[in-house]
mmCIF file of C-alpha atoms in Angstrom:
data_model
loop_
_atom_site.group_PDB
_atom_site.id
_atom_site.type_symbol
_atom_site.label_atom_id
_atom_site.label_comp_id
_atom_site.label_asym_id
_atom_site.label_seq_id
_atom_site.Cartn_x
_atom_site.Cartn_y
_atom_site.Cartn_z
ATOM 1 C CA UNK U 1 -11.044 -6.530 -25.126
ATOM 2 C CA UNK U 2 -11.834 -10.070 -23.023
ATOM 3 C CA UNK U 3 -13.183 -9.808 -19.390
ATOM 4 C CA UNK U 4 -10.096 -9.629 -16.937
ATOM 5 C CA UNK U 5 -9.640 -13.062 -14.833
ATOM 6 C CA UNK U 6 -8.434 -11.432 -11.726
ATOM 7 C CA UNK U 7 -9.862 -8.079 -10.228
ATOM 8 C CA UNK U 8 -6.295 -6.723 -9.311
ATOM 9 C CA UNK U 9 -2.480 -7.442 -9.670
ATOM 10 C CA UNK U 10 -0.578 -5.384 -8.062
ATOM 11 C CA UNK U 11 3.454 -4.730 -7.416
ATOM 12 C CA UNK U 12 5.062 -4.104 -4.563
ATOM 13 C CA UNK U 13 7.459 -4.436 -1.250
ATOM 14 C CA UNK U 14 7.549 -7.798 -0.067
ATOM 15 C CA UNK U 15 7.860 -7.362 3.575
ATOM 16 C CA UNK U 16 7.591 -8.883 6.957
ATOM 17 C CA UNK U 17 6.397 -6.776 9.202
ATOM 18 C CA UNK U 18 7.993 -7.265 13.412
ATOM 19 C CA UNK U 19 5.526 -5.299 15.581
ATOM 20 C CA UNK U 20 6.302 -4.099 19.166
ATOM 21 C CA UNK U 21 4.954 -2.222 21.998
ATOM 22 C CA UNK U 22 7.096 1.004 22.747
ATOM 23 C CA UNK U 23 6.769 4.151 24.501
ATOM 24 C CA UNK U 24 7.359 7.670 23.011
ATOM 25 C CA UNK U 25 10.476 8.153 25.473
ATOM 26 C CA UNK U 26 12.111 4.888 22.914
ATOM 27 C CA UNK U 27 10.925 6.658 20.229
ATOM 28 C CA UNK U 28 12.631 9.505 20.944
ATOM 29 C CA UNK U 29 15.847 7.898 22.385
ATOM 30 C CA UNK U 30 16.211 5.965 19.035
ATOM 31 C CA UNK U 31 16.160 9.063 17.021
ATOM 32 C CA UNK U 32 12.514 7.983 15.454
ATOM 33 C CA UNK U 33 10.052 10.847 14.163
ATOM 34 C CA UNK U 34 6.494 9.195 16.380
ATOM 35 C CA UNK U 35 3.841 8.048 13.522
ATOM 36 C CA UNK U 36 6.540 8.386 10.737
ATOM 37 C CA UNK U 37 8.348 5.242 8.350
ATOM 38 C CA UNK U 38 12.084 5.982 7.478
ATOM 39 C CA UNK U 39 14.366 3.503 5.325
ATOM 40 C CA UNK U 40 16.889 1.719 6.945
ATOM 41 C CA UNK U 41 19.986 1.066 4.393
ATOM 42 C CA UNK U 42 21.700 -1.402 5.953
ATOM 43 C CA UNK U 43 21.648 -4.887 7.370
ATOM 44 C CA UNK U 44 23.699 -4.288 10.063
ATOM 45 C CA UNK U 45 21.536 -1.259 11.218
ATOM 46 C CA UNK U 46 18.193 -3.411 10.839
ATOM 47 C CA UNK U 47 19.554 -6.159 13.401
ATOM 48 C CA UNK U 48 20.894 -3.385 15.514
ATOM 49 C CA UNK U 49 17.481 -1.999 16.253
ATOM 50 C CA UNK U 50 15.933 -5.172 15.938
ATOM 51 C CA UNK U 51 17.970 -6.229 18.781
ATOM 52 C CA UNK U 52 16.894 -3.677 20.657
ATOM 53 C CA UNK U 53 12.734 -4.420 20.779
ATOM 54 C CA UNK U 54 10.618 -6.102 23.008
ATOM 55 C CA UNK U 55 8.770 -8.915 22.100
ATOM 56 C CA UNK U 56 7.181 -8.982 18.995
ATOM 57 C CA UNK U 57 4.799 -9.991 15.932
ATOM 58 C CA UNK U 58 5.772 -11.451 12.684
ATOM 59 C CA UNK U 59 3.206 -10.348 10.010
ATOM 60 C CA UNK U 60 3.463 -10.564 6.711
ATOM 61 C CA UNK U 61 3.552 -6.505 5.431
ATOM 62 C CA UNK U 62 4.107 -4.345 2.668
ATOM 63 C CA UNK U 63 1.626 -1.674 1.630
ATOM 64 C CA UNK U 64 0.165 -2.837 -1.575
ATOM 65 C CA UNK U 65 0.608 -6.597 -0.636
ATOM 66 C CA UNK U 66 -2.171 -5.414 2.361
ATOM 67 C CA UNK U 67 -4.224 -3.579 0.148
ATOM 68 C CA UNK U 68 -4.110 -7.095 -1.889
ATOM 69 C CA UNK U 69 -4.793 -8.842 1.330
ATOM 70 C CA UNK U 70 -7.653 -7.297 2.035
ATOM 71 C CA UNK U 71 -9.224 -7.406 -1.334
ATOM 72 C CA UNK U 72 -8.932 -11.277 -1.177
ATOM 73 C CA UNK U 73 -10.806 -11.360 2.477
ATOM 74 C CA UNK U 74 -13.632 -9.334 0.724
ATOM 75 C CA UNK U 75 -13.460 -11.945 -2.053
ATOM 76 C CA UNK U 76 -11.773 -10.365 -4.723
ATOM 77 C CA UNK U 77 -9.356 -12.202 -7.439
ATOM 78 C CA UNK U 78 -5.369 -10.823 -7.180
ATOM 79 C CA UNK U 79 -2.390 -11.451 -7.588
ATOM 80 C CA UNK U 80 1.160 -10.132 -5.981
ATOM 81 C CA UNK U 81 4.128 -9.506 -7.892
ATOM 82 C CA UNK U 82 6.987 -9.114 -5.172
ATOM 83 C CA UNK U 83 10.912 -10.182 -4.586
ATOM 84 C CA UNK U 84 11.603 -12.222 -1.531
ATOM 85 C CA UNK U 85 15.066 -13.799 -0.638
ATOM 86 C CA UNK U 86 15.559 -17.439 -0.047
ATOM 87 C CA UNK U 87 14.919 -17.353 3.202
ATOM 88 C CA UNK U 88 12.929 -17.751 6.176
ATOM 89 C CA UNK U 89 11.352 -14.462 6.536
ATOM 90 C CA UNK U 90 10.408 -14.912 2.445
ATOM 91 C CA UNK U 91 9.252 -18.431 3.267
ATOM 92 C CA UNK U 92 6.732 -16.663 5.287
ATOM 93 C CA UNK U 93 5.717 -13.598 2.805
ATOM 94 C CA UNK U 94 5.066 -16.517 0.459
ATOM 95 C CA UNK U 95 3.180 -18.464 2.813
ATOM 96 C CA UNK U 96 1.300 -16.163 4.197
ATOM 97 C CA UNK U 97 -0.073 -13.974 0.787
ATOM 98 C CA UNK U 98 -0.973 -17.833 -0.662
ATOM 99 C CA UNK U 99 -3.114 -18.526 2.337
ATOM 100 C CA UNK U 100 -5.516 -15.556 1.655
ATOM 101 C CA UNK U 101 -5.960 -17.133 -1.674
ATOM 102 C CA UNK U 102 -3.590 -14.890 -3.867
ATOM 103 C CA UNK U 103 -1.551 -15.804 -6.767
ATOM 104 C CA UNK U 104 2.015 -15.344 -6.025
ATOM 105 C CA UNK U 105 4.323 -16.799 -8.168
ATOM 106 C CA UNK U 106 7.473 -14.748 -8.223
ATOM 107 C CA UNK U 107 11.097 -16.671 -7.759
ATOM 108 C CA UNK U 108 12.650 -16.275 -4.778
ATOM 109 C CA UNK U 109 16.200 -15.008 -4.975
ATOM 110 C CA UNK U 110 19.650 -16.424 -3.400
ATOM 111 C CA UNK U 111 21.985 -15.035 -1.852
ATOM 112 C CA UNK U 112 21.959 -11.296 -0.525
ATOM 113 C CA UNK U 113 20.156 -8.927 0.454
ATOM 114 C CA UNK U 114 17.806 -10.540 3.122
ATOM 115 C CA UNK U 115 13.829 -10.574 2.643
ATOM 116 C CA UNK U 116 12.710 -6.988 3.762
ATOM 117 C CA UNK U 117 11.216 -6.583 7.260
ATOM 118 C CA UNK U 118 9.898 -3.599 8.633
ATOM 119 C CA UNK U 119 10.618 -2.675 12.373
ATOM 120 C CA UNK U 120 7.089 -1.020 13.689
ATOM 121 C CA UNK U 121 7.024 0.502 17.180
ATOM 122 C CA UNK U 122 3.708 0.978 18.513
ATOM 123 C CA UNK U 123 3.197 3.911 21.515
ATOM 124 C CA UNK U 124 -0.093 3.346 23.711
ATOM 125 C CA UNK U 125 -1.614 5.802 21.890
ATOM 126 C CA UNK U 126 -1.711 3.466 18.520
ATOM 127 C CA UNK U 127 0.644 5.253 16.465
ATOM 128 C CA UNK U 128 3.438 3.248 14.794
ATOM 129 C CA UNK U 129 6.852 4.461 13.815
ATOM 130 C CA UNK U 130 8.416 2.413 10.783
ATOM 131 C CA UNK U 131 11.739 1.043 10.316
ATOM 132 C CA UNK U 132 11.782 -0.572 7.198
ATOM 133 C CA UNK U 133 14.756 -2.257 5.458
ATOM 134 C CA UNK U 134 13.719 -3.321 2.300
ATOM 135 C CA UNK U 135 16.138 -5.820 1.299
ATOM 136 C CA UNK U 136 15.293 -7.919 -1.472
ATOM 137 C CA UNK U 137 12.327 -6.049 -2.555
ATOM 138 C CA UNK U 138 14.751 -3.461 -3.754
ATOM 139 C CA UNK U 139 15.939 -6.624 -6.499
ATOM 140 C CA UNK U 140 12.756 -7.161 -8.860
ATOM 141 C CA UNK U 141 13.607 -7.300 -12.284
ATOM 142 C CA UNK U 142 11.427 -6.534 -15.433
ATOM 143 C CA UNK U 143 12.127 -9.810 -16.439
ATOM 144 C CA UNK U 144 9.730 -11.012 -12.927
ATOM 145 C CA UNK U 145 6.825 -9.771 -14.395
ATOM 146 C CA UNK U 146 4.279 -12.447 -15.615
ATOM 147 C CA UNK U 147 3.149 -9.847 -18.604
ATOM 148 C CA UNK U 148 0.122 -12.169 -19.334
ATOM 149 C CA UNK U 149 -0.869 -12.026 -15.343
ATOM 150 C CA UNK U 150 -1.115 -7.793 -15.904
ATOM 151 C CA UNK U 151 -3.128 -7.376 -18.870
ATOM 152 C CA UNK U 152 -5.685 -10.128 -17.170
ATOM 153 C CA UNK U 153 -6.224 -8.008 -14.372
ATOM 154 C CA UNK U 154 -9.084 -5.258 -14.018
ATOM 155 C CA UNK U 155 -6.399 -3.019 -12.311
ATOM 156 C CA UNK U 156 -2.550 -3.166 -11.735
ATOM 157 C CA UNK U 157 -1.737 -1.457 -8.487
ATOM 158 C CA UNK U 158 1.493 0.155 -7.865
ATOM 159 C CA UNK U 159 3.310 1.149 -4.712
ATOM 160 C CA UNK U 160 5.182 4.788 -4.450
ATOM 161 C CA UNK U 161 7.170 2.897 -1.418
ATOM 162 C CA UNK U 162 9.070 0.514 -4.387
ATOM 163 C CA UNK U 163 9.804 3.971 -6.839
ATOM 164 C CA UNK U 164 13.364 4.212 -4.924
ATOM 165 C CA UNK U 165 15.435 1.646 -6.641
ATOM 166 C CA UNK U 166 16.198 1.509 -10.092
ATOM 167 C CA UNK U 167 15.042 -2.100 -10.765
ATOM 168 C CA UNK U 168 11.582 -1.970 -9.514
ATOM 169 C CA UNK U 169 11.209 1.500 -10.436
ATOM 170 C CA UNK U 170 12.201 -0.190 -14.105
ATOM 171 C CA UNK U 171 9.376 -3.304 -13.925
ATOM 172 C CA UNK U 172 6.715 -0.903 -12.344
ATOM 173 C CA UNK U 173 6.970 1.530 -15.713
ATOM 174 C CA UNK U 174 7.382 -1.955 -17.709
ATOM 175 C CA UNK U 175 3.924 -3.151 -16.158
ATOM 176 C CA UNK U 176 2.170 0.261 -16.552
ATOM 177 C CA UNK U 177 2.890 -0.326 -20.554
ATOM 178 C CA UNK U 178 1.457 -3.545 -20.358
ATOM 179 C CA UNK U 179 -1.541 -2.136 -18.842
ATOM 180 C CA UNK U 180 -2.565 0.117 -21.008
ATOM 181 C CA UNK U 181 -1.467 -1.415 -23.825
ATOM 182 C CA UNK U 182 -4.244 -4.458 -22.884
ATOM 183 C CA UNK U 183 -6.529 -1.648 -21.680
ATOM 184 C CA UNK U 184 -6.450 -1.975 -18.543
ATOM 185 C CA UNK U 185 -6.481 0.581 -16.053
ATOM 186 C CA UNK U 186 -3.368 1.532 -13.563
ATOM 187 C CA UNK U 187 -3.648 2.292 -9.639
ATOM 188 C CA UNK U 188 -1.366 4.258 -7.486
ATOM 189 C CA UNK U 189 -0.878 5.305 -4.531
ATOM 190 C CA UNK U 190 1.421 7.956 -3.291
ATOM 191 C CA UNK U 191 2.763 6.034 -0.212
ATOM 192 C CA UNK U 192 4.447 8.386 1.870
ATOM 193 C CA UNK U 193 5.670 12.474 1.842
ATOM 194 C CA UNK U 194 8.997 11.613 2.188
ATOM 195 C CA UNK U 195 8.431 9.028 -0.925
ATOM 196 C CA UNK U 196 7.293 12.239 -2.905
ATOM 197 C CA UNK U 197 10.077 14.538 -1.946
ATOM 198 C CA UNK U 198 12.327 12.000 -3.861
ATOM 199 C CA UNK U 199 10.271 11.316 -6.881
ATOM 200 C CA UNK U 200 7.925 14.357 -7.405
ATOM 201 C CA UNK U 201 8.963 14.949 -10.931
ATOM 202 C CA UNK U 202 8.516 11.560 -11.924
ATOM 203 C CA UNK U 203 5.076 11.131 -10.246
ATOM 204 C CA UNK U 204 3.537 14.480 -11.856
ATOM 205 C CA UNK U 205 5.236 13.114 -15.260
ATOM 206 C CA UNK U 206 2.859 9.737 -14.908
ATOM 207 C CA UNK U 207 -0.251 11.880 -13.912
ATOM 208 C CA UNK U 208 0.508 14.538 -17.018
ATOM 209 C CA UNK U 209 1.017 11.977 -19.190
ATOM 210 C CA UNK U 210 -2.627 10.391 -18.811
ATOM 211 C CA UNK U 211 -0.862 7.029 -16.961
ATOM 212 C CA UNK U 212 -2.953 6.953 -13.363
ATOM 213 C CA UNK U 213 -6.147 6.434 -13.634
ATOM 214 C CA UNK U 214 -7.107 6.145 -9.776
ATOM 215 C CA UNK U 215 -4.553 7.690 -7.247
ATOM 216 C CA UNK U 216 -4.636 7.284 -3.606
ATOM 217 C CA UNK U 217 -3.215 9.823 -1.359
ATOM 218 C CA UNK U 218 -3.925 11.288 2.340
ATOM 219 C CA UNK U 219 -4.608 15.093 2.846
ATOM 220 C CA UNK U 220 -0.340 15.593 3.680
ATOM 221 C CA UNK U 221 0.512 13.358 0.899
ATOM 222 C CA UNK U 222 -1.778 15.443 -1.718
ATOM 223 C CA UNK U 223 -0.660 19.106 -0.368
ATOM 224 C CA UNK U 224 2.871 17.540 -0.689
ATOM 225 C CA UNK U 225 2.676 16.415 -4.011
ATOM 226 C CA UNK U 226 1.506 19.933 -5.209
ATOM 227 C CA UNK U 227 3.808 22.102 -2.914
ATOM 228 C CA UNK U 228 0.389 23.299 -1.019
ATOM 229 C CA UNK U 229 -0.368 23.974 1.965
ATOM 230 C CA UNK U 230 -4.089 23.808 1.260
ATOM 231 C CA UNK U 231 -5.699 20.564 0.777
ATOM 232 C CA UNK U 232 -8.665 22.251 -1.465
ATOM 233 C CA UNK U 233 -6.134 23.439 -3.244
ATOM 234 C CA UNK U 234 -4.048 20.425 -3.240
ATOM 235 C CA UNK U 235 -6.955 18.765 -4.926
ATOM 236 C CA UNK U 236 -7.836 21.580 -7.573
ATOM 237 C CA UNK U 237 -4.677 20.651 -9.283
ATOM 238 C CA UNK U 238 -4.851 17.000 -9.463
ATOM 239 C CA UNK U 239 -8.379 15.735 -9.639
ATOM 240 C CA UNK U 240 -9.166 16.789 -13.121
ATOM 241 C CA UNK U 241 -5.413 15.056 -14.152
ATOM 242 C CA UNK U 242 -6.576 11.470 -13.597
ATOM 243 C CA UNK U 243 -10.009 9.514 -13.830
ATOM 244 C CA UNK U 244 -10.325 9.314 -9.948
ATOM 245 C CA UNK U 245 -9.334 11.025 -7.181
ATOM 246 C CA UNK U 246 -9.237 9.307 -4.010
ATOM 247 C CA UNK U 247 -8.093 11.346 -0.844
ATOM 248 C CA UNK U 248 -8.056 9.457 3.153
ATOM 249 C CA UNK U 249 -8.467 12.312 6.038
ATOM 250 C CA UNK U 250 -7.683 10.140 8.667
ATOM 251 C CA UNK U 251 -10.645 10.945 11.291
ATOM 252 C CA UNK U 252 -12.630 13.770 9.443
ATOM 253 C CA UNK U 253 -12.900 10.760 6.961
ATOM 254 C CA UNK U 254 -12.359 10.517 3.070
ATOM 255 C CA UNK U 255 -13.279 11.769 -0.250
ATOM 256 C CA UNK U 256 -13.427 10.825 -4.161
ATOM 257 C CA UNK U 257 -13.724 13.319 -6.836
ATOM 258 C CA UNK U 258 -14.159 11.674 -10.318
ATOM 259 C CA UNK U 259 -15.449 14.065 -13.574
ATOM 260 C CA UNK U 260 -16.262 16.952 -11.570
ATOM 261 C CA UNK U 261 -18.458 14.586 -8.858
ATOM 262 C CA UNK U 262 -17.240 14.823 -5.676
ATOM 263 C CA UNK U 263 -18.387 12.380 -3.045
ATOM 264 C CA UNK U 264 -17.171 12.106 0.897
ATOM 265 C CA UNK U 265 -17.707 9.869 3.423
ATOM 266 C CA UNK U 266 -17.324 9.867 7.479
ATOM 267 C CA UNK U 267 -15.152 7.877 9.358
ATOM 268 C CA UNK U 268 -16.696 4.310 10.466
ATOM 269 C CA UNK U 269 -16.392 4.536 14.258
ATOM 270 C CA UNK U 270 -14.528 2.459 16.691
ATOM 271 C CA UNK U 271 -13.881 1.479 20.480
ATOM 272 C CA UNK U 272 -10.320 2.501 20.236
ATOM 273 C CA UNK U 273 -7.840 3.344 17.588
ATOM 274 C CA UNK U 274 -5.087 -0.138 18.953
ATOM 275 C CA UNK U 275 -2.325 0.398 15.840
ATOM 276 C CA UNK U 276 -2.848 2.651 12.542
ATOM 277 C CA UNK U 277 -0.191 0.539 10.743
ATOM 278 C CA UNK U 278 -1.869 -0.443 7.352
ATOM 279 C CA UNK U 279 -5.038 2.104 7.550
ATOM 280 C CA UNK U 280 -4.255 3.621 4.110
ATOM 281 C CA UNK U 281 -3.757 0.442 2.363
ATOM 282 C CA UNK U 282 -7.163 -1.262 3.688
ATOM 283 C CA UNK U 283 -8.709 1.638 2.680
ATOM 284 C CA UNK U 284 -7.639 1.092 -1.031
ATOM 285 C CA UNK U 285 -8.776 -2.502 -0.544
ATOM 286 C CA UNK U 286 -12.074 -1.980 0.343
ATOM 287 C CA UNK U 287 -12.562 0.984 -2.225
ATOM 288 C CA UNK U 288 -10.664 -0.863 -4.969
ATOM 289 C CA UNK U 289 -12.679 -4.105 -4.422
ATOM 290 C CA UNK U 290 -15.971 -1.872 -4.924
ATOM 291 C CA UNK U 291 -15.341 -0.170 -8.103
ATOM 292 C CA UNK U 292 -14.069 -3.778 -9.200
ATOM 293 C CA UNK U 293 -17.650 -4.908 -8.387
ATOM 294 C CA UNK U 294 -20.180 -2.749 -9.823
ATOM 295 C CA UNK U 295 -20.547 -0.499 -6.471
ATOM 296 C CA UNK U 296 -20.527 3.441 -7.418
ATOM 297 C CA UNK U 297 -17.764 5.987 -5.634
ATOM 298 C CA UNK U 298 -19.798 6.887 -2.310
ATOM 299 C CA UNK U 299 -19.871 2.274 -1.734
ATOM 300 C CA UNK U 300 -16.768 2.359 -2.395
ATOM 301 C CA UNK U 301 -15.378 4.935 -0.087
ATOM 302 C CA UNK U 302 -17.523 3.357 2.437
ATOM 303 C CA UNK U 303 -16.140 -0.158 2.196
ATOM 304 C CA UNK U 304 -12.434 1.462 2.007
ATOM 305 C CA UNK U 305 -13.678 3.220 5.732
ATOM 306 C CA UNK U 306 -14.794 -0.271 6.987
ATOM 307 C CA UNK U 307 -12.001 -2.048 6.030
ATOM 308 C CA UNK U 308 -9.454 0.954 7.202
ATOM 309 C CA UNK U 309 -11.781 0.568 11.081
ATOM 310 C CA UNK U 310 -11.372 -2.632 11.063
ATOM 311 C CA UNK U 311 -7.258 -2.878 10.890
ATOM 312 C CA UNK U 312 -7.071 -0.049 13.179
ATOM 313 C CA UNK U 313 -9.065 -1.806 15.646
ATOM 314 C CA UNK U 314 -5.889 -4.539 16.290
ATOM 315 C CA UNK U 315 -1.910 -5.454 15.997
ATOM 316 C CA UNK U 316 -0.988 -5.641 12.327
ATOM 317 C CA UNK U 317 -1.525 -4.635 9.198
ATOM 318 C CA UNK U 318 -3.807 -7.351 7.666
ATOM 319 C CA UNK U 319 -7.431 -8.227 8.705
ATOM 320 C CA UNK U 320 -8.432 -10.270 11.627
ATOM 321 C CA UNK U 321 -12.363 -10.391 11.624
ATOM 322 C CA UNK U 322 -14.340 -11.207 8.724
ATOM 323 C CA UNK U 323 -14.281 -8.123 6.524
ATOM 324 C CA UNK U 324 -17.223 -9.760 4.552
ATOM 325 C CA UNK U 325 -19.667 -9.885 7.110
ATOM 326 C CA UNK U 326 -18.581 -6.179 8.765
ATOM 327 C CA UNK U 327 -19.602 -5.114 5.433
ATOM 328 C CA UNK U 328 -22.488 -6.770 4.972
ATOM 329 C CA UNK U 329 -23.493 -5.410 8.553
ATOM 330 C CA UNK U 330 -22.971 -1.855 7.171
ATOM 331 C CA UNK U 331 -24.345 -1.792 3.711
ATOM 332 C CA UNK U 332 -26.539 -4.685 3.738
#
């Protein structure tokens, strides 16, 4: 098996992300669950709501096109595999993933659906509430995927966000057999409970069937997964399922469990927690770019807690400081 050119590709919503300041008495008003994402189905309801925010951020989003993000600020090699419409709002997706220095080379498609955008209200206290519409992220074909781009890659990462529609759902099980057929390993992350409540048969078929070798979850997502309501438990059933375990507990921290070694990690601490959009998939950044570069799992987790302090610390879902030298501040 040759050395992989790029440390990661990985597949996923291509999303702007609109930011706004709100207060929990919109939150409410709007029929929004505070600090939860739901799906918004249609255009008409998108521009709806979006007519009704303040003013706002553009930021290039989507969860595993962050985690991606991230890995490229650290210095990592990836690439994005992603739908966009011909549009403005995929104009900028395109822009800005190319800027950090990732390969993105998927088509844009014409016509309808718009490029997804997800509506994020942020309450003073940092939370965010998602509204996402996924538009034509919901479109990616099998046919998209640059085959030759996935078996170069040290990892593919998949999204549970992009498991809903057929299509994607389709290329994603398409790329995992290109995967391991090059040997290559496959990264996942669970995404979201309400993500599992649709497709928990499905995910439990690609962890019994030897597919995942790293999953991501938090503590909710995990007990969710395995119809728990203990996360010791939660993690009893799954860790010895798939190479590595990796499991976010938002404050209290995180923890990997890999061959019976389990290894956790505090919280890096902050000022002020500003907006917790994107704290999950910096994690994965920072712990995927250190088992793609020789660090062992306690490294690892701590870069993931670094880079997950970091986008907490601001508006938006991407990095703003120099994730290089925060690290090198913490680990030397």
């Amino acid at each position: 098996m040759t050395a992989p050119t790029y440390d990661v590709v990985a597949i996923g919503n291509a999303i702007v992300d609109i930011l706004s300041s709100a207060d929990d008495g919109f939150i409410a008003a709007n029929g929004m669950t505070k600090g939860a994402m739901q799906l918004i189905f249609s255009p008409e309801d998108a521009g709806a709501l979006y007519a009704k925010m303040g003013p706002g951020q553009e930021i290039s989003g989507g969860s595993a096109a962050n985690t991606i993000a991230g890995m490229a600020t650290l210095g990592g090699k990836c690439a994005f595999i992603g739908q966009v419409a011909d549009d403005q709002l995929g104009e900028v997706f395109a822009h800005d993933i190319r800027a950090c220095g990732i390969r993105f080379d998927t088509a844009a498609r014409s016509g309808a659906p718009t490029t997804g955008r997800c509506l994020i209200f942020v309450t003073p206290d940092g939370q965010r509430t998602m509204n996402t519409f996924l538009g034509a992220s919901h479109y990616l074909p099998a046919e998209a995927l640059d085959r030759d781009l996935i078996a170069d890659a040290a990892y593919l990462y998949i999204e549970g966000y992009l498991w809903d529609p057929e299509e994607p759902r389709a290329a994603m099980r398409a790329a995992i057999d290109v995967a391991k057929a090059a040997g290559r390993k496959v990264a996942f992350t669970t995404s979201a409970e309400f993500v599992i409540d649709r497709h928990r048969a499905d995910f439990h078929a690609l962890i019994d069937a030897g597919l995942i070798d790293l999953m991501f979850a938090n503590e909710a997502e995990l007990m969710s997964l395995t119809a728990t309501t203990d996360v010791e438990t939660a993690i009893a059933a799954v860790a010895p399922k798939v190479e590595t375990l990796v499991v976010t507990l938002s404050e209290q921290g995180a923890l990997a469990m890999r061959g019976g070694e389990r290894t956790t990690v505090a919280a890096e601490p902050i000022d002020a927690v500003v907006d917790t959009t994107g704290a999950g998939d910096l994690f994965a950044a920072g712990f995927l770019y250190g088992q793609t570069h020789g660090h062992d799992l306690e490294a690892s987790l701590k870069l993931g807690a670094i880079c997950a302090a970091e986008v907490i610390s601001h508006v938006g879902a991407r990095p703003m400081a120099d994730l290089k030298l925060l690290v090198k501040a913490v680990l030397g």
